[in-house]
Every structure is written in C-alpha cells, then in structure tokens.
Amino acid sequence: MSWESSAQYYRMINEQVRDALGGTHSARVLLWSFDFSEVEALQHAGDWDAATRLMVDVARRLQAAGASALVICTNTMHRMADTVQAAIHVPLLHIADPTGMAAKAAGIQRIGLLGTAFTMEHDFYKGRLAQRHGLDVLVPDAADRALVHRIIYEELVQGRVLPESRQAYRGVMQRLVERGAQGIILGCTEIMLLVGADDASVPLFDTTALHAQAAVDHLLGQDPLSAGKGT
C-alpha cells in the first residue's frame, strides 16, 4: 500500500492499456493514495477493526466516484477483502486469484509465499490459495519470516533497494525450494522492486504484475475474475 508499489501499478496498467488499444490511449483510473504511515501503525498495533473501517470508507468513496471495480494494491490488506466487498456493489478483484490461476496454469502444486508477517502467518491469503486454487502453500521458517518482514517495512516501502537484501531474499527462496516449493509467490507488492526471475531457481509469481493485469482485463472487458463480484 506504499506509494512505491502504487506507482508500479499505475505504470503497468497504463502501459498495458496503451499496448492493447494503441496510439495515445491510457487507463481510466481513480487512485486513492493512503498515508502509509497511518496504515502501518494500525497493522503493527493489531488494530484491524480500525484498518477495516478505513478501507471500507475509501472503497465506498471510490465507488461513489464512479469506479466499476476495485483493486487493493497490497496483499496484506486483503485481510479485510470480504468485508470491503460486502460494503460495495462493484467487484473487488482479489489479488490472490490471478496469482493462484497463474500458478495452476504453470502446473504448480506446492508454492512458497513471501510477504509481510501478516500475510505469511495468517490464513486469509494462504487459505484462499488453498481452498480456491488447490495450492499447497509453504512459508519460510520463523527467522526467515522475520527477515522478509523487516526488509519490507524498513527498506522497500521507503524506497530502499539494497544488494545485501536481495542476496538475503535469494537465500530465503532457495530454502523454500529445498523444502519442495515449485514456485515462489512475491506476496507483497513491493517485493518486485527487489527480486526478479533471475534471483530464483523456480518460477516467481509477481502479485503486483498479475493484479495489474487483472485490472487491465477488467477495463478491456476481458475479466475472468469479476463474475460473482470477484469473490
């Protein structure tokens, strides 16, 4: 939810619409940019009720402004996706769905997950991947989870991309591969700033790019996720 990844969404969505339609075309986008410091404080205080109220309020504002679908540009805040969807009548395009679909299309059964501690340790994300997409989801051990989480909050959301952190993530991913992961989900929208396909021995599934593509598919009327309001 930091602007670091929001900027990537905005760029990807507009580039793909331009490439699809040609010429000077660009995407019709309503963008709500949060002060991430406020969101981060609620996350680490465990005040998910307040965070949910914040998300519902903004979702309703965007719907009232004319949005035909919503994307929450973060994996962690999909913790309250069902509540947000229930509060609006336009589809919420859930970030786990294009990710799960891409993994299954690649023939993957067992997949590693990197993200914030909230995403790796709570069930809202892993459970959806398992129940809706049949994936066996592996997360790093406790020490690696702490490392991945720290780098996200102390570096990536602040625009700091460090070579030593890239090397650390490579090690985390390799340890997941050694445990049987056939692919790795970059389950925080800032992780794509740090690592890419060359950093792992298995396919990487970049949730930022996959979610942006789902938004473009909706804009172009090709959306496989919006049936049933994307839930």
Short mmCIF file of C-alpha atoms in Angstrom, two decimals:
data_model
loop_
_atom_site.label_atom_id
_atom_site.label_comp_id
_atom_site.label_asym_id
_atom_site.label_seq_id
_atom_site.Cartn_x
_atom_site.Cartn_y
_atom_site.Cartn_z
CA MET A 1 0.00 0.00 0.00
CA SER A 2 3.03 2.28 -0.06
CA TRP A 3 3.24 4.65 -3.00
CA GLU A 4 6.34 2.75 -4.11
CA SER A 5 4.19 -0.15 -5.34
CA SER A 6 1.17 2.01 -6.20
CA ALA A 7 3.35 3.80 -8.75
CA GLN A 8 4.21 0.43 -10.29
CA TYR A 9 0.52 -0.46 -10.57
CA TYR A 10 -0.25 2.85 -12.25
CA ARG A 11 2.60 2.44 -14.73
CA MET A 12 1.78 -1.18 -15.57
CA ILE A 13 -1.94 -0.59 -16.02
CA ASN A 14 -1.43 2.39 -18.30
CA GLU A 15 1.29 0.68 -20.34
CA GLN A 16 -0.87 -2.39 -20.91
CA VAL A 17 -3.93 -0.37 -21.91
CA ARG A 18 -1.79 1.65 -24.31
CA ASP A 19 -0.30 -1.51 -25.78
CA ALA A 20 -3.74 -3.10 -26.18
CA LEU A 21 -5.53 -0.10 -27.67
CA GLY A 22 -2.63 1.72 -29.31
CA GLY A 23 -1.98 5.36 -30.01
CA THR A 24 -2.47 7.76 -27.12
CA HIS A 25 -4.82 5.51 -25.13
CA SER A 26 -4.40 5.24 -21.37
CA ALA A 27 -6.38 3.77 -18.50
CA ARG A 28 -9.32 5.36 -16.71
CA VAL A 29 -8.09 5.12 -13.13
CA LEU A 30 -9.26 6.53 -9.81
CA LEU A 31 -6.33 6.28 -7.40
CA TRP A 32 -6.63 6.68 -3.64
CA SER A 33 -3.19 7.05 -2.11
CA PHE A 34 -3.03 6.45 1.64
CA ASP A 35 -0.53 7.90 4.08
CA PHE A 36 1.12 4.53 4.57
CA SER A 37 2.49 5.52 7.97
CA GLU A 38 -1.06 5.57 9.33
CA VAL A 39 -1.85 2.18 7.83
CA GLU A 40 1.42 0.64 9.05
CA ALA A 41 0.75 1.85 12.58
CA LEU A 42 -2.67 0.16 12.61
CA GLN A 43 -1.17 -3.06 11.23
CA HIS A 44 1.55 -3.32 13.84
CA ALA A 45 -0.83 -2.31 16.64
CA GLY A 46 -3.11 -5.15 15.58
CA ASP A 47 -6.00 -2.72 15.20
CA TRP A 48 -7.55 -4.49 12.26
CA ASP A 49 -11.02 -3.15 13.07
CA ALA A 50 -9.83 0.43 12.54
CA ALA A 51 -7.93 -0.61 9.42
CA THR A 52 -11.08 -2.27 8.07
CA ARG A 53 -13.16 0.85 8.69
CA LEU A 54 -10.55 2.86 6.81
CA MET A 55 -10.64 0.51 3.84
CA VAL A 56 -14.43 0.35 3.70
CA ASP A 57 -14.68 4.14 3.81
CA VAL A 58 -12.29 4.55 0.89
CA ALA A 59 -13.93 1.75 -1.11
CA ARG A 60 -17.29 3.50 -0.80
CA ARG A 61 -15.74 6.81 -1.84
CA LEU A 62 -14.20 5.28 -4.96
CA GLN A 63 -17.45 3.53 -5.85
CA ALA A 64 -19.35 6.81 -5.45
CA ALA A 65 -16.79 8.49 -7.70
CA GLY A 66 -17.62 6.03 -10.48
CA ALA A 67 -15.24 3.08 -10.12
CA SER A 68 -16.54 -0.02 -11.91
CA ALA A 69 -14.21 -2.33 -9.94
CA LEU A 70 -11.69 -2.01 -7.13
CA VAL A 71 -8.20 -3.35 -6.62
CA ILE A 72 -6.50 -3.18 -3.22
CA CYS A 73 -2.87 -2.64 -4.19
CA THR A 74 -1.43 -4.68 -1.35
CA ASN A 75 -1.55 -8.31 -0.29
CA THR A 76 -1.70 -7.69 3.45
CA MET A 77 -4.84 -5.55 3.37
CA HIS A 78 -6.74 -8.33 1.64
CA ARG A 79 -7.23 -9.50 5.21
CA MET A 80 -10.43 -7.42 5.11
CA ALA A 81 -11.28 -8.04 1.45
CA ASP A 82 -14.52 -9.88 2.19
CA THR A 83 -15.76 -7.07 4.43
CA VAL A 84 -14.85 -4.45 1.85
CA GLN A 85 -16.62 -6.43 -0.89
CA ALA A 86 -19.74 -6.74 1.26
CA ALA A 87 -19.84 -2.96 1.67
CA ILE A 88 -19.89 -2.16 -2.08
CA HIS A 89 -21.73 -3.41 -5.14
CA VAL A 90 -18.89 -3.28 -7.69
CA PRO A 91 -16.45 -6.21 -7.89
CA LEU A 92 -13.31 -6.31 -5.81
CA LEU A 93 -10.63 -8.06 -7.88
CA HIS A 94 -8.86 -10.15 -5.25
CA ILE A 95 -5.07 -10.27 -5.62
CA ALA A 96 -4.80 -13.96 -4.70
CA ASP A 97 -7.00 -15.09 -7.60
CA PRO A 98 -4.86 -14.13 -10.63
CA THR A 99 -1.87 -15.37 -8.64
CA GLY A 100 -3.46 -18.74 -7.95
CA MET A 101 -4.67 -19.03 -11.51
CA ALA A 102 -1.18 -18.32 -12.89
CA ALA A 103 0.41 -20.90 -10.60
CA LYS A 104 -2.10 -23.57 -11.57
CA ALA A 105 -1.67 -22.75 -15.25
CA ALA A 106 2.06 -23.33 -14.78
CA GLY A 107 1.35 -26.78 -13.36
CA ILE A 108 2.46 -25.91 -9.85
CA GLN A 109 1.04 -27.70 -6.84
CA ARG A 110 3.36 -26.65 -4.00
CA ILE A 111 4.32 -22.99 -3.83
CA GLY A 112 6.34 -20.79 -1.50
CA LEU A 113 4.95 -17.50 -0.19
CA LEU A 114 6.91 -14.37 0.71
CA GLY A 115 5.18 -11.34 2.19
CA THR A 116 4.66 -9.44 5.38
CA ALA A 117 4.40 -11.48 8.56
CA PHE A 118 0.65 -10.82 8.46
CA THR A 119 0.34 -12.39 5.00
CA MET A 120 2.67 -15.31 5.69
CA GLU A 121 1.33 -16.19 9.14
CA HIS A 122 -2.41 -15.52 8.94
CA ASP A 123 -4.84 -17.65 6.94
CA PHE A 124 -6.75 -15.05 4.89
CA TYR A 125 -4.32 -15.35 1.98
CA LYS A 126 -2.91 -18.89 2.28
CA GLY A 127 -6.41 -20.20 2.86
CA ARG A 128 -7.77 -18.64 -0.32
CA LEU A 129 -4.90 -20.06 -2.37
CA ALA A 130 -5.51 -23.50 -0.88
CA GLN A 131 -9.31 -23.55 -0.97
CA ARG A 132 -9.97 -21.81 -4.28
CA HIS A 133 -6.91 -22.80 -6.25
CA GLY A 134 -5.81 -26.09 -4.69
CA LEU A 135 -2.30 -24.93 -3.86
CA ASP A 136 -0.12 -26.31 -1.08
CA VAL A 137 1.43 -23.13 0.35
CA LEU A 138 4.80 -23.11 2.12
CA VAL A 139 6.06 -20.16 4.17
CA PRO A 140 9.62 -19.56 5.42
CA ASP A 141 10.66 -20.55 8.92
CA ALA A 142 10.35 -18.03 11.77
CA ALA A 143 13.78 -16.44 11.31
CA ASP A 144 13.31 -16.06 7.56
CA ARG A 145 9.79 -14.66 8.02
CA ALA A 146 11.18 -12.00 10.36
CA LEU A 147 13.90 -11.12 7.85
CA VAL A 148 11.46 -10.85 4.93
CA HIS A 149 9.07 -8.70 7.00
CA ARG A 150 11.81 -6.39 8.26
CA ILE A 151 13.17 -5.70 4.78
CA ILE A 152 9.70 -4.83 3.51
CA TYR A 153 8.96 -2.27 6.23
CA GLU A 154 12.42 -0.87 6.90
CA GLU A 155 13.57 -0.73 3.29
CA LEU A 156 11.22 -1.43 0.38
CA VAL A 157 8.25 0.72 1.41
CA GLN A 158 10.77 3.52 1.99
CA GLY A 159 12.25 3.16 -1.48
CA ARG A 160 15.48 1.50 -0.30
CA VAL A 161 16.60 -1.39 -2.52
CA LEU A 162 19.83 -2.90 -1.18
CA PRO A 163 22.04 -5.57 -2.79
CA GLU A 164 22.55 -7.33 0.53
CA SER A 165 18.80 -7.62 1.00
CA ARG A 166 18.44 -9.08 -2.48
CA GLN A 167 21.01 -11.70 -1.54
CA ALA A 168 19.14 -12.42 1.70
CA TYR A 169 15.88 -12.94 -0.20
CA ARG A 170 17.66 -15.28 -2.61
CA GLY A 171 18.64 -17.40 0.36
CA VAL A 172 15.09 -17.45 1.73
CA MET A 173 13.71 -18.50 -1.64
CA GLN A 174 16.30 -21.23 -2.08
CA ARG A 175 15.45 -22.68 1.32
CA LEU A 176 11.80 -22.85 0.26
CA VAL A 177 12.83 -24.63 -2.93
CA GLU A 178 14.81 -27.14 -0.86
CA ARG A 179 11.60 -27.84 1.08
CA GLY A 180 9.75 -28.62 -2.14
CA ALA A 181 8.46 -25.28 -3.47
CA GLN A 182 7.98 -25.47 -7.24
CA GLY A 183 7.48 -21.71 -7.48
CA ILE A 184 7.52 -18.63 -5.25
CA ILE A 185 4.79 -16.01 -4.81
CA LEU A 186 6.10 -12.48 -4.30
CA GLY A 187 3.20 -11.86 -1.93
CA CYS A 188 3.95 -8.26 -1.07
CA THR A 189 3.54 -5.70 -3.83
CA GLU A 190 6.91 -4.08 -3.04
CA ILE A 191 8.98 -7.28 -3.30
CA MET A 192 9.12 -6.99 -7.09
CA LEU A 193 11.31 -3.92 -6.55
CA LEU A 194 13.97 -6.18 -5.01
CA VAL A 195 13.95 -9.55 -6.80
CA GLY A 196 13.04 -10.91 -10.20
CA ALA A 197 13.16 -14.05 -12.29
CA ASP A 198 16.96 -14.28 -12.23
CA ASP A 199 17.03 -14.43 -8.44
CA ALA A 200 15.44 -17.86 -8.03
CA SER A 201 15.78 -21.34 -9.47
CA VAL A 202 11.98 -21.72 -9.80
CA PRO A 203 9.30 -19.50 -11.37
CA LEU A 204 8.36 -16.35 -9.47
CA PHE A 205 4.78 -15.10 -9.40
CA ASP A 206 4.76 -11.33 -9.03
CA THR A 207 1.45 -10.35 -7.45
CA THR A 208 1.89 -6.72 -8.49
CA ALA A 209 2.10 -7.56 -12.18
CA LEU A 210 -0.60 -10.24 -12.02
CA HIS A 211 -3.02 -7.98 -10.16
CA ALA A 212 -2.36 -5.08 -12.53
CA GLN A 213 -3.11 -7.41 -15.45
CA ALA A 214 -6.41 -8.39 -13.80
CA ALA A 215 -7.31 -4.70 -13.58
CA VAL A 216 -6.49 -4.24 -17.26
CA ASP A 217 -8.55 -7.28 -18.20
CA HIS A 218 -11.50 -5.70 -16.38
CA LEU A 219 -11.00 -2.37 -18.12
CA LEU A 220 -10.89 -4.08 -21.51
CA GLY A 221 -13.91 -6.26 -20.78
CA GLN A 222 -11.93 -9.50 -20.60
CA ASP A 223 -12.13 -10.04 -16.84
CA PRO A 224 -12.37 -13.67 -15.67
CA LEU A 225 -12.42 -12.55 -12.01
CA SER A 226 -15.45 -10.26 -11.87
CA ALA A 227 -18.10 -12.97 -12.10
CA GLY A 228 -19.74 -13.16 -8.72
CA LYS A 229 -18.24 -9.80 -7.78
CA GLY A 230 -14.73 -11.24 -7.76
CA THR A 231 -15.28 -13.25 -4.59
#
